[in-house]
Structure formats: structure tokens, C-alpha cells
mmCIF file of C-alpha atoms and ligand atoms in Angstrom:
data_model
loop_
_atom_site.group_PDB
_atom_site.id
_atom_site.type_symbol
_atom_site.label_atom_id
_atom_site.label_comp_id
_atom_site.label_asym_id
_atom_site.label_seq_id
_atom_site.Cartn_x
_atom_site.Cartn_y
_atom_site.Cartn_z
ATOM 1 C CA MET A 1 42.093 65.893 166.610
ATOM 2 C CA THR A 2 42.466 69.204 167.424
ATOM 3 C CA GLU A 3 44.301 71.200 165.624
ATOM 4 C CA LYS A 4 45.455 74.715 166.532
ATOM 5 C CA VAL A 5 47.358 77.197 164.028
ATOM 6 C CA ARG A 6 48.370 81.359 163.729
ATOM 7 C CA CYS A 7 47.122 81.297 159.849
ATOM 8 C CA LEU A 8 44.615 79.215 157.987
ATOM 9 C CA ILE A 9 43.620 79.278 154.264
ATOM 10 C CA ILE A 10 41.082 77.314 152.622
ATOM 11 C CA GLY A 11 41.609 77.406 148.649
ATOM 12 C CA SER A 12 44.689 77.150 146.817
ATOM 13 C CA GLY A 13 44.897 79.003 143.765
ATOM 14 C CA PRO A 14 46.272 81.979 142.875
ATOM 15 C CA ALA A 15 45.024 84.338 145.791
ATOM 16 C CA GLY A 16 45.523 80.665 148.490
ATOM 17 C CA TYR A 17 49.225 80.838 147.642
ATOM 18 C CA THR A 18 49.652 84.709 147.160
ATOM 19 C CA ALA A 19 48.512 84.495 150.692
ATOM 20 C CA ALA A 20 50.770 81.439 151.911
ATOM 21 C CA ILE A 21 54.047 83.541 150.235
ATOM 22 C CA TYR A 22 53.948 86.262 152.190
ATOM 23 C CA ALA A 23 52.036 84.716 155.079
ATOM 24 C CA SER A 24 55.319 82.211 155.968
ATOM 25 C CA ARG A 25 57.671 85.127 154.908
ATOM 26 C CA ALA A 26 56.107 87.345 158.284
ATOM 27 C CA ASN A 27 56.147 84.249 159.837
ATOM 28 C CA LEU A 28 53.472 82.805 160.302
ATOM 29 C CA SER A 29 53.285 79.174 159.972
ATOM 30 C CA PRO A 30 50.126 79.269 157.493
ATOM 31 C CA VAL A 31 48.149 75.819 156.910
ATOM 32 C CA LEU A 32 47.228 75.971 153.744
ATOM 33 C CA TYR A 33 43.982 73.404 152.731
ATOM 34 C CA GLU A 34 44.241 72.853 148.967
ATOM 35 C CA GLY A 35 40.442 72.055 148.394
ATOM 36 C CA MET A 36 38.467 69.878 145.793
ATOM 37 C CA GLN A 37 40.134 70.781 142.628
ATOM 38 C CA PRO A 38 44.350 71.904 144.117
ATOM 39 C CA GLY A 39 45.691 74.638 142.466
ATOM 40 C CA GLY A 40 42.081 76.170 141.755
ATOM 41 C CA GLN A 41 40.605 77.022 137.693
ATOM 42 C CA LEU A 42 43.881 78.136 136.781
ATOM 43 C CA THR A 43 44.460 74.124 136.278
ATOM 44 C CA THR A 44 42.308 74.078 133.956
ATOM 45 C CA THR A 45 43.369 76.471 131.627
ATOM 46 C CA ASN A 46 45.705 75.742 128.827
ATOM 47 C CA GLU A 47 48.433 78.187 127.971
ATOM 48 C CA VAL A 48 48.988 81.970 130.450
ATOM 49 C CA GLU A 49 49.788 84.568 128.217
ATOM 50 C CA ASN A 50 48.766 87.374 131.165
ATOM 51 C CA PHE A 51 50.410 86.802 134.193
ATOM 52 C CA PRO A 52 53.243 89.347 134.136
ATOM 53 C CA GLY A 53 56.604 87.613 134.181
ATOM 54 C CA TYR A 54 56.028 85.404 132.003
ATOM 55 C CA PRO A 55 56.942 87.172 128.588
ATOM 56 C CA GLU A 56 56.774 83.763 126.791
ATOM 57 C CA GLY A 57 53.737 82.754 128.831
ATOM 58 C CA ILE A 58 52.738 79.535 130.982
ATOM 59 C CA THR A 59 50.049 76.564 131.123
ATOM 60 C CA GLY A 60 48.395 77.289 134.211
ATOM 61 C CA PRO A 61 48.809 74.390 135.485
ATOM 62 C CA GLU A 62 52.636 74.748 135.518
ATOM 63 C CA LEU A 63 51.510 78.649 137.021
ATOM 64 C CA MET A 64 49.960 76.523 139.830
ATOM 65 C CA GLU A 65 52.344 74.382 141.104
ATOM 66 C CA ASP A 66 55.137 77.416 140.885
ATOM 67 C CA LEU A 67 53.595 79.328 143.334
ATOM 68 C CA LYS A 68 53.012 76.460 146.076
ATOM 69 C CA LYS A 69 57.035 75.415 145.439
ATOM 70 C CA GLN A 70 57.295 79.277 145.835
ATOM 71 C CA SER A 71 54.618 79.151 149.193
ATOM 72 C CA GLN A 72 56.257 76.180 150.719
ATOM 73 C CA ARG A 73 59.753 77.742 149.950
ATOM 74 C CA PHE A 74 59.422 79.864 153.035
ATOM 75 C CA GLY A 75 57.871 77.074 155.040
ATOM 76 C CA ALA A 76 53.950 77.248 154.583
ATOM 77 C CA ASP A 77 51.934 74.245 155.208
ATOM 78 C CA ILE A 78 50.850 72.905 152.210
ATOM 79 C CA ARG A 79 48.144 70.074 152.782
ATOM 80 C CA PHE A 80 44.733 67.805 150.608
ATOM 81 C CA GLY A 81 42.085 68.285 152.270
ATOM 82 C CA TYR A 82 37.840 70.179 151.990
ATOM 83 C CA VAL A 83 36.586 72.587 154.817
ATOM 84 C CA THR A 84 32.552 70.071 156.308
ATOM 85 C CA ALA A 85 31.936 72.623 158.451
ATOM 86 C CA THR A 86 33.028 76.152 160.233
ATOM 87 C CA ASP A 87 31.722 77.749 163.223
ATOM 88 C CA LEU A 88 33.528 81.205 163.461
ATOM 89 C CA SER A 89 31.157 82.366 165.784
ATOM 90 C CA VAL A 90 34.529 82.887 169.061
ATOM 91 C CA ALA A 91 38.025 83.713 167.915
ATOM 92 C CA PRO A 92 39.541 81.170 167.586
ATOM 93 C CA TYR A 93 37.320 80.363 164.469
ATOM 94 C CA LYS A 94 37.051 75.726 164.272
ATOM 95 C CA VAL A 95 37.230 75.069 160.893
ATOM 96 C CA THR A 96 36.341 71.308 159.836
ATOM 97 C CA ILE A 97 38.435 69.438 157.615
ATOM 98 C CA ASP A 98 37.170 66.268 155.365
ATOM 99 C CA GLY A 99 34.530 66.407 158.797
ATOM 100 C CA GLU A 100 36.545 64.357 161.375
ATOM 101 C CA LYS A 101 39.409 67.320 161.550
ATOM 102 C CA THR A 102 38.854 70.527 163.263
ATOM 103 C CA ILE A 103 41.392 73.544 162.837
ATOM 104 C CA GLU A 104 41.601 76.358 165.407
ATOM 105 C CA ALA A 105 42.557 79.858 163.776
ATOM 106 C CA ASP A 106 43.656 83.046 164.859
ATOM 107 C CA THR A 107 43.247 84.134 161.702
ATOM 108 C CA LEU A 108 41.814 82.834 158.429
ATOM 109 C CA ILE A 109 42.291 83.884 154.967
ATOM 110 C CA ILE A 110 38.991 82.569 152.623
ATOM 111 C CA SER A 111 41.103 81.533 149.012
ATOM 112 C CA THR A 112 38.261 79.087 148.004
ATOM 113 C CA GLY A 113 37.765 80.370 143.939
ATOM 114 C CA ALA A 114 34.378 80.567 142.099
ATOM 115 C CA THR A 115 32.771 77.963 140.105
ATOM 116 C CA ALA A 116 32.217 78.666 136.034
ATOM 117 C CA LYS A 117 29.101 78.009 135.409
ATOM 118 C CA TYR A 118 27.999 75.621 132.559
ATOM 119 C CA LEU A 119 25.423 73.676 130.526
ATOM 120 C CA GLY A 120 25.513 70.341 131.578
ATOM 121 C CA LEU A 121 26.828 68.306 128.269
ATOM 122 C CA ALA A 122 28.925 65.346 127.515
ATOM 123 C CA ASP A 123 30.380 67.744 124.816
ATOM 124 C CA GLU A 124 32.015 70.716 127.138
ATOM 125 C CA ASN A 125 33.626 67.969 128.974
ATOM 126 C CA LYS A 126 34.753 66.205 125.686
ATOM 127 C CA TYR A 127 36.246 69.366 124.050
ATOM 128 C CA ALA A 128 37.443 71.202 127.399
ATOM 129 C CA GLY A 129 40.732 72.960 126.754
ATOM 130 C CA SER A 130 40.231 72.406 122.879
ATOM 131 C CA GLY A 131 37.908 74.755 122.159
ATOM 132 C CA VAL A 132 35.639 74.987 125.040
ATOM 133 C CA SER A 133 36.038 78.106 127.750
ATOM 134 C CA ALA A 134 34.716 79.586 130.532
ATOM 135 C CA CYS A 135 37.211 82.403 131.069
ATOM 136 C CA ALA A 136 37.129 85.033 127.456
ATOM 137 C CA THR A 137 39.843 86.976 128.941
ATOM 138 C CA CYS A 138 41.682 84.088 129.371
ATOM 139 C CA ASP A 139 41.249 82.385 126.009
ATOM 140 C CA GLY A 140 40.298 84.685 124.015
ATOM 141 C CA PHE A 141 43.330 85.567 122.348
ATOM 142 C CA PHE A 142 44.328 82.459 121.129
ATOM 143 C CA TYR A 143 40.664 83.107 118.657
ATOM 144 C CA ARG A 144 41.633 85.977 116.861
ATOM 145 C CA LYS A 145 40.214 85.838 113.828
ATOM 146 C CA ARG A 146 38.712 83.216 113.492
ATOM 147 C CA LYS A 147 34.720 82.174 114.582
ATOM 148 C CA VAL A 148 33.078 81.948 117.766
ATOM 149 C CA ALA A 149 30.517 81.136 120.183
ATOM 150 C CA VAL A 150 29.254 82.822 123.598
ATOM 151 C CA VAL A 151 26.120 81.316 125.668
ATOM 152 C CA GLY A 152 24.900 84.369 128.305
ATOM 153 C CA GLY A 153 22.601 87.231 127.812
ATOM 154 C CA GLY A 154 24.118 88.901 131.168
ATOM 155 C CA ASP A 155 26.010 91.208 131.576
ATOM 156 C CA THR A 156 29.298 88.318 131.483
ATOM 157 C CA ALA A 157 28.208 87.512 127.851
ATOM 158 C CA CYS A 158 27.889 90.695 126.726
ATOM 159 C CA GLU A 159 31.002 91.925 127.679
ATOM 160 C CA GLU A 160 32.800 88.537 126.629
ATOM 161 C CA ALA A 161 30.831 88.637 123.530
ATOM 162 C CA THR A 162 32.139 92.364 122.729
ATOM 163 C CA TYR A 163 36.271 91.513 123.891
ATOM 164 C CA LEU A 164 36.259 89.216 121.811
ATOM 165 C CA ALA A 165 34.562 90.815 119.087
ATOM 166 C CA GLY A 166 37.979 92.581 119.007
ATOM 167 C CA LEU A 167 39.695 89.421 118.124
ATOM 168 C CA ALA A 168 37.933 87.571 116.603
ATOM 169 C CA ASP A 169 36.478 87.470 113.054
ATOM 170 C CA LYS A 170 32.698 86.735 114.057
ATOM 171 C CA VAL A 171 31.382 85.774 117.886
ATOM 172 C CA PHE A 172 27.978 83.970 117.535
ATOM 173 C CA LEU A 173 25.581 84.736 121.236
ATOM 174 C CA ILE A 174 23.987 82.514 122.197
ATOM 175 C CA VAL A 175 21.108 82.710 124.057
ATOM 176 C CA ARG A 176 17.646 80.715 125.620
ATOM 177 C CA LYS A 177 15.281 84.077 126.346
ATOM 178 C CA PRO A 178 14.347 86.690 123.397
ATOM 179 C CA PHE A 179 15.640 88.814 125.406
ATOM 180 C CA LEU A 180 19.285 90.004 126.547
ATOM 181 C CA ARG A 181 19.125 89.424 130.453
ATOM 182 C CA ALA A 182 22.163 92.389 130.456
ATOM 183 C CA SER A 183 21.990 96.047 131.493
ATOM 184 C CA LYS A 184 20.716 98.325 128.541
ATOM 185 C CA ILE A 185 24.366 99.694 127.605
ATOM 186 C CA MET A 186 26.068 96.515 127.168
ATOM 187 C CA GLN A 187 22.291 95.340 125.097
ATOM 188 C CA GLU A 188 23.954 98.510 122.926
ATOM 189 C CA ARG A 189 27.198 98.233 122.184
ATOM 190 C CA VAL A 190 26.428 94.563 121.525
ATOM 191 C CA LEU A 191 23.267 94.262 118.922
ATOM 192 C CA ALA A 192 25.729 97.562 117.306
ATOM 193 C CA ASN A 193 28.742 95.686 116.173
ATOM 194 C CA PRO A 194 28.563 94.335 113.164
ATOM 195 C CA LYS A 195 30.978 91.221 114.990
ATOM 196 C CA ILE A 196 27.776 89.887 116.820
ATOM 197 C CA GLU A 197 25.495 87.915 115.959
ATOM 198 C CA VAL A 198 22.862 87.296 119.129
ATOM 199 C CA LEU A 199 20.775 83.969 118.056
ATOM 200 C CA PHE A 200 18.096 84.683 120.157
ATOM 201 C CA GLU A 201 15.838 81.774 121.791
ATOM 202 C CA HIS A 202 18.704 79.549 120.443
ATOM 203 C CA GLU A 203 19.594 76.618 122.600
ATOM 204 C CA THR A 204 22.679 74.065 122.583
ATOM 205 C CA LEU A 205 22.360 70.731 121.806
ATOM 206 C CA GLY A 206 25.858 69.425 121.192
ATOM 207 C CA LEU A 207 29.641 70.550 119.885
ATOM 208 C CA THR A 208 30.764 69.253 116.798
ATOM 209 C CA GLY A 209 34.230 68.845 115.942
ATOM 210 C CA GLU A 210 37.268 66.206 115.137
ATOM 211 C CA MET A 211 39.606 66.255 118.687
ATOM 212 C CA VAL A 212 38.387 71.002 118.866
ATOM 213 C CA VAL A 213 35.557 72.072 118.379
ATOM 214 C CA GLN A 214 33.906 72.769 114.731
ATOM 215 C CA GLY A 215 31.156 73.916 114.914
ATOM 216 C CA ALA A 216 28.013 73.435 117.773
ATOM 217 C CA ASN A 217 24.363 71.813 116.919
ATOM 218 C CA LEU A 218 21.572 74.928 118.496
ATOM 219 C CA VAL A 219 17.788 74.128 118.014
ATOM 220 C CA LYS A 220 16.161 77.191 118.056
ATOM 221 C CA ARG A 221 13.020 77.461 118.973
ATOM 222 C CA ARG A 222 12.898 74.215 120.649
ATOM 223 C CA GLY A 223 8.877 72.188 121.820
ATOM 224 C CA GLU A 224 7.376 75.132 119.857
ATOM 225 C CA ALA A 225 5.734 75.055 116.011
ATOM 226 C CA ASP A 226 8.479 75.505 114.104
ATOM 227 C CA GLU A 227 11.191 74.089 116.194
ATOM 228 C CA THR A 228 14.432 74.616 114.589
ATOM 229 C CA GLN A 229 18.040 72.934 114.159
ATOM 230 C CA VAL A 230 21.194 75.333 113.448
ATOM 231 C CA HIS A 231 24.291 74.232 112.830
ATOM 232 C CA ILE A 232 26.747 76.756 113.562
ATOM 233 C CA GLU A 233 30.281 76.619 111.990
ATOM 234 C CA ILE A 234 33.114 77.572 115.239
ATOM 235 C CA ASP A 235 35.852 77.507 116.514
ATOM 236 C CA GLY A 236 35.965 78.294 120.142
ATOM 237 C CA PHE A 237 33.301 77.553 122.635
ATOM 238 C CA PHE A 238 32.832 80.357 125.351
ATOM 239 C CA LEU A 239 30.129 79.461 128.224
ATOM 240 C CA ALA A 240 29.372 83.100 130.471
ATOM 241 C CA ILE A 241 25.915 82.261 132.670
ATOM 242 C CA GLY A 242 27.383 82.495 135.605
ATOM 243 C CA HIS A 243 29.937 82.241 138.345
ATOM 244 C CA LYS A 244 28.804 80.064 141.708
ATOM 245 C CA PRO A 245 31.090 81.540 144.777
ATOM 246 C CA ASN A 246 32.606 79.114 146.898
ATOM 247 C CA SER A 247 31.396 79.919 149.697
ATOM 248 C CA ASP A 248 28.761 77.888 151.588
ATOM 249 C CA VAL A 249 30.352 77.047 155.084
ATOM 250 C CA PHE A 250 30.745 79.567 155.763
ATOM 251 C CA LYS A 251 27.938 81.438 155.515
ATOM 252 C CA PRO A 252 26.069 80.870 157.843
ATOM 253 C CA TRP A 253 28.733 83.683 160.174
ATOM 254 C CA ILE A 254 29.971 85.773 156.954
ATOM 255 C CA GLU A 255 28.079 88.383 155.532
ATOM 256 C CA THR A 256 28.061 87.008 151.389
ATOM 257 C CA ASP A 257 25.470 89.538 148.216
ATOM 258 C CA GLU A 258 22.734 87.503 147.024
ATOM 259 C CA VAL A 259 25.146 85.760 143.972
ATOM 260 C CA GLY A 260 27.767 84.502 147.151
ATOM 261 C CA TYR A 261 29.890 87.197 147.055
ATOM 262 C CA ILE A 262 32.402 87.788 150.112
ATOM 263 C CA LYS A 263 31.474 91.200 151.400
ATOM 264 C CA THR A 264 34.386 92.713 151.982
ATOM 265 C CA ILE A 265 35.197 96.560 152.906
ATOM 266 C CA PRO A 266 35.895 98.051 149.767
ATOM 267 C CA GLY A 267 39.297 98.009 148.663
ATOM 268 C CA THR A 268 40.274 95.621 151.467
ATOM 269 C CA PRO A 269 40.224 91.454 151.643
ATOM 270 C CA ARG A 270 38.357 92.126 155.362
ATOM 271 C CA THR A 271 34.780 90.412 155.935
ATOM 272 C CA ASN A 272 32.731 91.268 158.406
ATOM 273 C CA ILE A 273 34.088 89.152 161.139
ATOM 274 C CA PRO A 274 38.172 90.418 162.829
ATOM 275 C CA GLY A 275 40.759 87.522 161.755
ATOM 276 C CA VAL A 276 38.443 86.298 158.874
ATOM 277 C CA PHE A 277 39.534 87.857 155.387
ATOM 278 C CA ALA A 278 38.673 86.784 152.759
ATOM 279 C CA SER A 279 40.910 87.108 148.757
ATOM 280 C CA GLY A 280 40.477 86.441 145.572
ATOM 281 C CA ASP A 281 36.827 84.988 143.330
ATOM 282 C CA VAL A 282 34.795 83.867 146.171
ATOM 283 C CA ALA A 283 34.843 88.000 146.970
ATOM 284 C CA ASP A 284 35.610 89.058 143.795
ATOM 285 C CA PRO A 285 31.932 89.351 140.738
ATOM 286 C CA HIS A 286 34.284 92.192 139.296
ATOM 287 C CA TYR A 287 37.859 91.189 137.755
ATOM 288 C CA ARG A 288 38.149 87.544 138.842
ATOM 289 C CA GLN A 289 41.880 87.290 137.188
ATOM 290 C CA ALA A 290 44.704 85.488 138.047
ATOM 291 C CA ILE A 291 46.703 88.288 138.687
ATOM 292 C CA THR A 292 43.459 90.867 140.953
ATOM 293 C CA ALA A 293 43.619 87.115 142.645
ATOM 294 C CA ALA A 294 47.309 86.847 143.420
ATOM 295 C CA GLY A 295 47.143 91.254 144.977
ATOM 296 C CA SER A 296 44.389 90.338 146.531
ATOM 297 C CA GLY A 297 45.644 87.089 148.506
ATOM 298 C CA CYS A 298 48.621 89.441 149.045
ATOM 299 C CA GLN A 299 46.411 92.157 151.246
ATOM 300 C CA ALA A 300 44.853 89.550 153.366
ATOM 301 C CA ALA A 301 48.419 87.947 154.385
ATOM 302 C CA ILE A 302 49.585 91.707 155.062
ATOM 303 C CA GLU A 303 45.820 92.069 157.266
ATOM 304 C CA ALA A 304 46.671 88.407 159.353
ATOM 305 C CA GLU A 305 50.186 89.855 160.237
ATOM 306 C CA ARG A 306 48.579 93.318 160.885
ATOM 307 C CA TYR A 307 45.933 92.492 162.800
ATOM 308 C CA LEU A 308 47.428 88.637 165.287
ATOM 309 C CA SER A 309 50.420 91.578 165.962
ATOM 310 C CA GLU A 310 47.552 93.992 167.673
ATOM 311 C CA LYS A 311 46.273 91.252 169.284
ATOM 312 C CA GLY A 312 49.939 90.311 170.291
ATOM 313 C CA ILE A 313 48.807 86.323 169.170
HETATM 314 P P1 NDP B 401 23.892 86.603 134.861
HETATM 315 O O1 NDP B 401 22.998 85.847 135.808
HETATM 316 O O2 NDP B 401 22.961 88.011 135.024
HETATM 317 O O3 NDP B 401 23.124 85.941 133.304
HETATM 318 C C1 NDP B 401 23.541 84.336 133.106
HETATM 319 C C2 NDP B 401 22.926 84.414 131.804
HETATM 320 O O4 NDP B 401 22.951 82.900 131.043
HETATM 321 C C3 NDP B 401 21.367 85.106 131.852
HETATM 322 O O5 NDP B 401 21.262 85.730 130.159
HETATM 323 C C4 NDP B 401 20.585 83.404 131.733
HETATM 324 O O6 NDP B 401 19.906 83.743 130.415
HETATM 325 C C5 NDP B 401 22.018 82.697 130.733
HETATM 326 N N1 NDP B 401 21.795 81.135 130.815
HETATM 327 C C6 NDP B 401 21.629 80.955 132.569
HETATM 328 N N2 NDP B 401 22.065 80.077 132.745
HETATM 329 C C7 NDP B 401 21.717 78.992 132.079
HETATM 330 C C8 NDP B 401 21.544 78.280 130.735
HETATM 331 N N3 NDP B 401 21.722 76.878 131.235
HETATM 332 N N4 NDP B 401 21.042 77.608 129.352
HETATM 333 C C9 NDP B 401 21.242 78.946 128.260
HETATM 334 N N5 NDP B 401 21.560 80.297 128.596
HETATM 335 C C10 NDP B 401 21.564 80.010 130.458
HETATM 336 O O7 NDP B 401 25.344 86.285 135.095
HETATM 337 P P2 NDP B 401 26.326 86.663 134.631
HETATM 338 O O8 NDP B 401 27.518 86.429 135.007
HETATM 339 O O9 NDP B 401 25.911 87.828 133.455
HETATM 340 O O10 NDP B 401 26.553 88.057 135.642
HETATM 341 C C11 NDP B 401 26.733 88.126 137.054
HETATM 342 C C12 NDP B 401 26.403 88.924 137.829
HETATM 343 O O11 NDP B 401 27.545 90.184 137.617
HETATM 344 C C13 NDP B 401 25.296 90.250 136.842
HETATM 345 O O12 NDP B 401 24.857 90.956 138.338
HETATM 346 C C14 NDP B 401 25.961 91.304 136.635
HETATM 347 O O13 NDP B 401 25.721 92.361 136.296
HETATM 348 C C15 NDP B 401 27.728 91.521 137.183
HETATM 349 N N6 NDP B 401 28.499 92.069 136.299
HETATM 350 C C16 NDP B 401 28.690 92.536 135.895
HETATM 351 C C17 NDP B 401 29.122 93.274 134.903
HETATM 352 C C18 NDP B 401 29.462 95.059 134.220
HETATM 353 O O14 NDP B 401 29.036 95.858 134.890
HETATM 354 N N7 NDP B 401 30.639 95.318 133.438
HETATM 355 C C19 NDP B 401 30.204 92.299 133.542
HETATM 356 C C20 NDP B 401 29.843 91.075 134.238
HETATM 357 C C21 NDP B 401 28.917 90.736 134.958
HETATM 358 P P3 NDP B 401 18.156 83.628 131.343
HETATM 359 O O15 NDP B 401 18.080 85.480 130.991
HETATM 360 O O16 NDP B 401 16.735 83.026 129.833
HETATM 361 O O17 NDP B 401 18.167 83.136 132.843
#
């Protein structure tokens, strides 16, 4: 079963829905497939206080529902479905949905996002939205004058620990190795901050607390003769052990960096394939914010419209 569309958008986070709003208002009759997690990463966040236009804040699921409705208002065709294969060798580009349906698209906007990595502890699910977070910029504000822990030893972990130290009373940085992997300047910033205590060679075993996170059970120097069990009292537990951009299904055709982020021409959402654009976290290792994703979704739709009109399609 094959269907031909002028503008196909993959992904339903702020980037995908914003692309759909702009593309539908430009009469491109966009079709958007929502993917595995309709609404994207924000649906796992409670309160969003930094998206402009909501002075009282808004919950992540509500914000995404509003963006979806706004795109539908102008005729965007929003569908359930997941991309299982692609053939971007020649336009129109072929995208297979759920292994059965093929869409032929004159333009393709990839907004599949990135997935934060978790440790794989059952407690991360148990306390999701109740003290466990993978985004300090999103949720740090709720931990003003509280105690938090950040897991990881890279640039993200150091950046988040420093950011949180500006809000919280105390930040534990839980690092599994005896050293930080982050850049020198980030390390220095963390080590010089009196509010941050780095726990080298510590791993997390589990979280504790009634309904919400109140502590974490750690092990120091696991497997060594001097292995020690450690308990810390915390109100928030932040994961900063990396993100995985959801680009695998496009990789045979689209250039990515070594981590998998789609490479775009700087300042634009253009990929190495004409008519194929990438917006949001799948192409953004740096900012990863809802508002920057929305902005790049807008850029992608404008680029798609210009590409189509230049081609006379
Ligand atoms: P990284 O892959 O650089 O670091 C991940 C960290 O998490 C490492 O310390 C790693 O430990 C740790 N980790 C991974 N898995 C586990 C686990 N299961 N348990 C405990 N710890 C774990 O990811 P980042 O997100 O920090 O950075 C990604 C890229 O983005 C990097 O290139 C970074 O430089 C860049 N970046 C740049 C920034 C800037 O310049 N301002 C800001 C943020 C990111 P280990 O070292 O033992 O492997």
C-alpha cells in the first residue's frame, strides 16, 4: 500500500508539531507520524515552566496536546505509526510505517528526538516524575534549597551539577570511575563548587522514599576488598549519563556524528539530502530544549515549503 504526500513529518515532540503547524498553514498538507512515544519526552515531565507564553507553567502532556490540536486546526494529518524502514536514495523518499505501509514523500522532516539513557533500575520507573529526572534545566527549579544527586561524569553531568548547585543546597555527583570524563574546565568548575560533593567510584543500587525520592543507596568500590554501602539523603535524582538520538532508521542515508546526532548545515535544518530536514533533539546535542526544538521545527517547515516551490512541486 503506497501513499504520496508533499510533506512527511516523523515525530511528535515540540519540533514535529511545530513543523506540522507551519507546514499545514503553508498548505503543504503535512502528514505526521507520532512514533513510539506520542508527544515525545515532554510527556514524561510534570510541570513545564520555561516554555514562553505560559506564565503559570503548564504540564508537559497538556503542552503537547495543545501543540497537537494547534497543528490539527490547520489540517495536519496526525497518525499513529512508527517508521520501520527508509529508502532516501532518490526523491520522492520512501518511508515504511509499521512494516506495512509505504509513504512516498517529496519532503521529509525528521523530528524523532533523543532518548535519555537510564541506569535500568526498577526504582527509576517507580519514582518517574516523583524525584527522578533526566533534565536539570527542566526540573531543577523544583529542588530549590533541597538536596539532589546527579549521576554521570561527562560534560552533561558536570553542567547539570553546576546548574543545580545554583538552586539546591547540596548536590552529590555520583561518578562510577575514579575520575571525571568531562572537559577540564567543567571539571574545575565542579571541583571548586563548595555545594557539590563528588562521589567517585560510587554506583547506584536503588532509591528510597515514601511516594517520592528521599534517598539513594549506593555502593562504593563495588567488588573490591573495601567495598562499602553508602546511603545519601536526597530529594531529587538526576540522570546525566548521555542521550541516544533516535536516528538509526535513517542512518543508511543521512549523515550523523559518531553519537548518532543528525548533521545539519549550521544554522539550518538541512541534511545531506535535498528535501530532507532534521529538527529538534535528533539533530541537537547542545541545547535540547522544547523551545529550541520548536524553533527548529518551524525552520524545517519553512525550508520544506521553499524546496517544494523551487521545484515547482
Ligand atoms: P558522555 O558519554 O560524555 O558521558 C557519560 C557519562 O555517564 C560518563 O561519565 C559515563 O561514565 C557515565 N555513565 C554512562 N553510563 C553509566 C552507567 N550505566 N552508570 C554510571 N555512569 C554511567 O555523555 P554527556 O551527555 O556528558 O556528553 C555527550 C556529548 O556532549 C559529549 O561529547 C560532551 O562533551 C558534549 N557536551 C558538551 C557540553 C558543553 O560543551 N557545554 C555540555 C554537555 C555535553 P564513564 O566515564 O565511566 O564511561
